[in-house]
GROMACS .gro file of C-alpha atoms in nm:
model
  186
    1UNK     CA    1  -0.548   4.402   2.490
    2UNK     CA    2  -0.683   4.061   2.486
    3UNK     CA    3  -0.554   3.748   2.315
    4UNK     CA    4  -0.729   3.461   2.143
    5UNK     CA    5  -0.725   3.154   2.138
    6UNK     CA    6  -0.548   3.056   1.794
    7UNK     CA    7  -0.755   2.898   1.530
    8UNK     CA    8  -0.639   2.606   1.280
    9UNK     CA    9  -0.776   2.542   0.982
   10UNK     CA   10  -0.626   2.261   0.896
   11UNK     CA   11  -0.952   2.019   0.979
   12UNK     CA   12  -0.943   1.703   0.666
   13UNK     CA   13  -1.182   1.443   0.656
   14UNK     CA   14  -1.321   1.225   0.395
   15UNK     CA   15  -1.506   0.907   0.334
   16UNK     CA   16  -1.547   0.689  -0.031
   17UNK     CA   17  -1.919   0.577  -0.062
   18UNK     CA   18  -1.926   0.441  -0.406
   19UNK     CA   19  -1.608   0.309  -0.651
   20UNK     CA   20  -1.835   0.094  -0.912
   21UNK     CA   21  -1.834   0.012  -1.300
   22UNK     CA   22  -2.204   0.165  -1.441
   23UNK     CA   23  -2.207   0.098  -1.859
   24UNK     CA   24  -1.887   0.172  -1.881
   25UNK     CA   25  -1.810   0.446  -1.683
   26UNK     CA   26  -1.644   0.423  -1.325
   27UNK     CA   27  -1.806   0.581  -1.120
   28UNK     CA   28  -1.648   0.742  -0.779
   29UNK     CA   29  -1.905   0.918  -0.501
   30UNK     CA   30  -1.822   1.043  -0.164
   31UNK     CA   31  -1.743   1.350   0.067
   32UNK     CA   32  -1.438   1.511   0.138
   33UNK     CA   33  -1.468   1.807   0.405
   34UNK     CA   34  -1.164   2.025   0.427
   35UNK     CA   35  -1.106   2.371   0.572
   36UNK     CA   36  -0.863   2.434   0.265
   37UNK     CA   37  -1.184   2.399   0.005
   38UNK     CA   38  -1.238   2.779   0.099
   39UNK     CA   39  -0.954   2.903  -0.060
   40UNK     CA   40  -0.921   2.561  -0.279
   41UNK     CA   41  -1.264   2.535  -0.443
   42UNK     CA   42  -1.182   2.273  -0.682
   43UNK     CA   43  -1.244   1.946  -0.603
   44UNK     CA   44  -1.067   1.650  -0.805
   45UNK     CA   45  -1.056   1.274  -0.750
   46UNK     CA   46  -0.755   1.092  -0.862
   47UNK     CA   47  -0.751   0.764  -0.904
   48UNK     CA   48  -0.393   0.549  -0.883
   49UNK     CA   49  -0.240   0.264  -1.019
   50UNK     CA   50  -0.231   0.069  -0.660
   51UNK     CA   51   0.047  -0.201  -0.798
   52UNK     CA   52   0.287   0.085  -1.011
   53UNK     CA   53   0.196   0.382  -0.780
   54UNK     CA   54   0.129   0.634  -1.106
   55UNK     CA   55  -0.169   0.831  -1.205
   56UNK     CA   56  -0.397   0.636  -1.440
   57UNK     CA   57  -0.711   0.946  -1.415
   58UNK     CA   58  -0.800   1.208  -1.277
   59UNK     CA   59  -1.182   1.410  -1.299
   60UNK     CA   60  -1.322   1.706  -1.203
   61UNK     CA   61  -1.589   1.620  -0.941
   62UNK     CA   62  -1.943   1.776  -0.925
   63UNK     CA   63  -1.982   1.870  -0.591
   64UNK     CA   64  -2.286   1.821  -0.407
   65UNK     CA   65  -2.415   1.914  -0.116
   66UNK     CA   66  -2.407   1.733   0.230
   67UNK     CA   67  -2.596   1.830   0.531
   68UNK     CA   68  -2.507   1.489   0.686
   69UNK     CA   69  -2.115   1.566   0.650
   70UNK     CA   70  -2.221   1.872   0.833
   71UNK     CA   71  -2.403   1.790   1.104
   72UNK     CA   72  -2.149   1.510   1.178
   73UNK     CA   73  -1.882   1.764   1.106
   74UNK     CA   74  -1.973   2.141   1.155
   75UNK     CA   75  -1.663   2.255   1.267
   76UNK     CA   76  -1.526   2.214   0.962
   77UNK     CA   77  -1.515   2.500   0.721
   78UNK     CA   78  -1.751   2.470   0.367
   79UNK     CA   79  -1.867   2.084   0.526
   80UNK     CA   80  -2.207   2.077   0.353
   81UNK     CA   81  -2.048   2.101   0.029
   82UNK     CA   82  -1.841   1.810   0.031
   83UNK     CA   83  -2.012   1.579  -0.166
   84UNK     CA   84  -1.829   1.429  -0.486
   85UNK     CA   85  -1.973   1.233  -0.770
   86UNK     CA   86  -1.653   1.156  -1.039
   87UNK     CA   87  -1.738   0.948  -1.371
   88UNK     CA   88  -1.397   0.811  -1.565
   89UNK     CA   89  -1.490   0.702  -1.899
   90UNK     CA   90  -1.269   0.415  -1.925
   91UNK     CA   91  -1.286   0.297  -2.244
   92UNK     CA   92  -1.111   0.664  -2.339
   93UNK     CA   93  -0.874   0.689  -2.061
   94UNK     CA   94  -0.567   0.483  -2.148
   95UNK     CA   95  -0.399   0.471  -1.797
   96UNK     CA   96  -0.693   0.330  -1.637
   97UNK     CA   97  -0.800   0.132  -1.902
   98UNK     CA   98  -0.447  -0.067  -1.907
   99UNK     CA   99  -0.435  -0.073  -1.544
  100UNK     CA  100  -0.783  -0.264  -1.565
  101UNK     CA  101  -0.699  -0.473  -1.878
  102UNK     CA  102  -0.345  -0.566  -1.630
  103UNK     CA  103  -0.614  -0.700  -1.367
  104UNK     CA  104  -0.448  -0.438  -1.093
  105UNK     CA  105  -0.636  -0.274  -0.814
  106UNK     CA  106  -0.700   0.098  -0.799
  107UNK     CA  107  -0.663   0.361  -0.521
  108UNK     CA  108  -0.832   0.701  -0.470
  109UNK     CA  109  -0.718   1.062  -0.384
  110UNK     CA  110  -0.968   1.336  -0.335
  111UNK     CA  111  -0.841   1.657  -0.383
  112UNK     CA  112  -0.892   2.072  -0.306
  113UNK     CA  113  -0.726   2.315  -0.545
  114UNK     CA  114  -0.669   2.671  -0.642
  115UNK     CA  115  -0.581   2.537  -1.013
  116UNK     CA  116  -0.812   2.419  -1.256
  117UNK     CA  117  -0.608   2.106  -1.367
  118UNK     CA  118  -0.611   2.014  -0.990
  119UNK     CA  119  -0.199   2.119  -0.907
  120UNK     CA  120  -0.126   2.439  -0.708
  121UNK     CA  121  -0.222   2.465  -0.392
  122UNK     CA  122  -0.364   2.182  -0.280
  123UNK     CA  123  -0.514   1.891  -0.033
  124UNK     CA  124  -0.517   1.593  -0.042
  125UNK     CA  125  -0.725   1.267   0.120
  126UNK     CA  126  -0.585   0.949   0.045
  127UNK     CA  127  -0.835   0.648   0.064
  128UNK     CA  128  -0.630   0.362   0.234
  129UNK     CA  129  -0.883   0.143   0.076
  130UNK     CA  130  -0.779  -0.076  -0.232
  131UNK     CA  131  -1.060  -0.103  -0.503
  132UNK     CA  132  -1.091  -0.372  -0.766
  133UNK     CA  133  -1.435  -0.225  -0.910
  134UNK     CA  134  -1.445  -0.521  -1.207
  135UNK     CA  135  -1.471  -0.868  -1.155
  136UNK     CA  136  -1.128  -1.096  -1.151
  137UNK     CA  137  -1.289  -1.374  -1.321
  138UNK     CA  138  -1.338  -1.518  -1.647
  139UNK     CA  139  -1.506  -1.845  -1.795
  140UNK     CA  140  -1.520  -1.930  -2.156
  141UNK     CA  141  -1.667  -2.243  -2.360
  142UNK     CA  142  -1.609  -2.313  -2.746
  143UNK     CA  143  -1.911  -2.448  -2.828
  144UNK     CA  144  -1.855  -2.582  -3.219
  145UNK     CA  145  -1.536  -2.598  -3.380
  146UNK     CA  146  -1.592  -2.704  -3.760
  147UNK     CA  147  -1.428  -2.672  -4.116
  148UNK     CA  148  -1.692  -2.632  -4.413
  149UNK     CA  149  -1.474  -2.614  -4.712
  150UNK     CA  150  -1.243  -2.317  -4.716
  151UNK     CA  151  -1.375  -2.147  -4.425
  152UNK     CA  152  -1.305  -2.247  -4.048
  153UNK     CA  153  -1.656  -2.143  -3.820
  154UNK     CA  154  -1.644  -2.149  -3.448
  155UNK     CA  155  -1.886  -2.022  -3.225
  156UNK     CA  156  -1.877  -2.000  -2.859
  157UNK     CA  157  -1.853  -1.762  -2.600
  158UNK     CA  158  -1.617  -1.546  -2.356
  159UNK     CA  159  -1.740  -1.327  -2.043
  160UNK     CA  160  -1.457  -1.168  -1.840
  161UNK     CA  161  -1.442  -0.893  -1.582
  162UNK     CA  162  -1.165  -0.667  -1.772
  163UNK     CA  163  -1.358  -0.682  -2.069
  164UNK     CA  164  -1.486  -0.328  -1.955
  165UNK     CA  165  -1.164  -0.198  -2.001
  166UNK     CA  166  -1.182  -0.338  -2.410
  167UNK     CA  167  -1.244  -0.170  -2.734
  168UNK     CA  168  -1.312  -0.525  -2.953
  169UNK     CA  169  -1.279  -0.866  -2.876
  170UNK     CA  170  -1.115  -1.135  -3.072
  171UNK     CA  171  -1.122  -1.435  -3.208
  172UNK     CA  172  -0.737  -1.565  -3.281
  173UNK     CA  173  -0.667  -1.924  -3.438
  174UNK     CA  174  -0.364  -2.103  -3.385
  175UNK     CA  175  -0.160  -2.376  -3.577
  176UNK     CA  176  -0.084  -2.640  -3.254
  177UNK     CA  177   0.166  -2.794  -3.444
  178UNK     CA  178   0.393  -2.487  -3.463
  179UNK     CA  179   0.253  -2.244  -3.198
  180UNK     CA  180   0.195  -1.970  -3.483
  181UNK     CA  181  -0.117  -1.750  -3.518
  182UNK     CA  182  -0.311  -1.834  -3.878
  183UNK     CA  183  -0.533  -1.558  -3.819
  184UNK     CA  184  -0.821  -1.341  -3.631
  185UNK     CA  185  -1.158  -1.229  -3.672
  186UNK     CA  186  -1.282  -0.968  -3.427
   0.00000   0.00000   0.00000
């Protein structure tokens, strides 16, 4: 008889490349190489609340393939096919939309699984990075203010970072004397 040396497969790596807003759509590439995407071949990318902790999205990812990961890597089992490209659509995802819309920062898990929705067996690679993919500021300027008989006109402009995250914008007038809304105009 002769005895082996014992094998792991247990080998994890990963690295985030892009985590950017593209007309709408966030847009998450990378690679994650893992030993476990043998017997795991789905690949997700889950993206987290970073301030609450919880799931806002999670996507399929179209895997692509990676001859850098595996010459850097080529120990490590299925390593040329480790590329990910994830697209949220975020106007139609409600947890990441509100996270965005709440100005809070995002973080990323890419994931191997034997299930389809992305739970079974699976692993996991947690980015430690935090991502704010939107701008944080805003600026805004009322440029005329003016009553012509019955009807109140204002014109003037708002640009903000979160606005990705919105379905319609608004217009909302308030009575300063009483702190009431009159009315709104989208």
């Amino acid at each position: 008889d002769y005895s082996f040396t014992p094998q792991a497969y247990n080998q994890n790596q990963a690295y985030l490349e892009d985590f950017s807003i593209y007309n709408g759509q966030l847009r998450v590439t990378g690679w994650h190489a893992s030993d476990q995407s043998v017997v795991e071949p789905n690949q997700w990318i889950i993206l987290l609340d970073n301030q609450t902790g919880k799931e806002v999205a999670r996507a399929k990812a179209i895997t692509t393939k990676r001859n850098d990961v595996l010459a850097a890597y080529p120990n490590i089992l299925n390593a040329d096919n480790s590329g990910f490209v994830a697209n949220f659509d975020i106007a139609n995802t409600s947890g990441l939309r509100a996270a965005i819309l709440a100005g809070h920062s995002l973080k990323a898990v890419a994931r191997y699984s034997d299930d389809n929705g992305g739970e079974g067996h699976r692993s996991d690679y947690w980015f430690s990075a935090v991502q704010t993919p939107y701008s944080t500021q805003s600026a805004q300027e009322l440029e005329s203010f003016t009553i012509n008989g019955n009807q109140i006109e204002a014109s003037g402009w708002y640009a903000d970072g979160r606005s990705v995250a919105a379905k319609a914008m608004y217009v909302i007038l308030y009575d300063a004397t009483t702190n009431r809304e009159l009315g709104r105009q989208q």
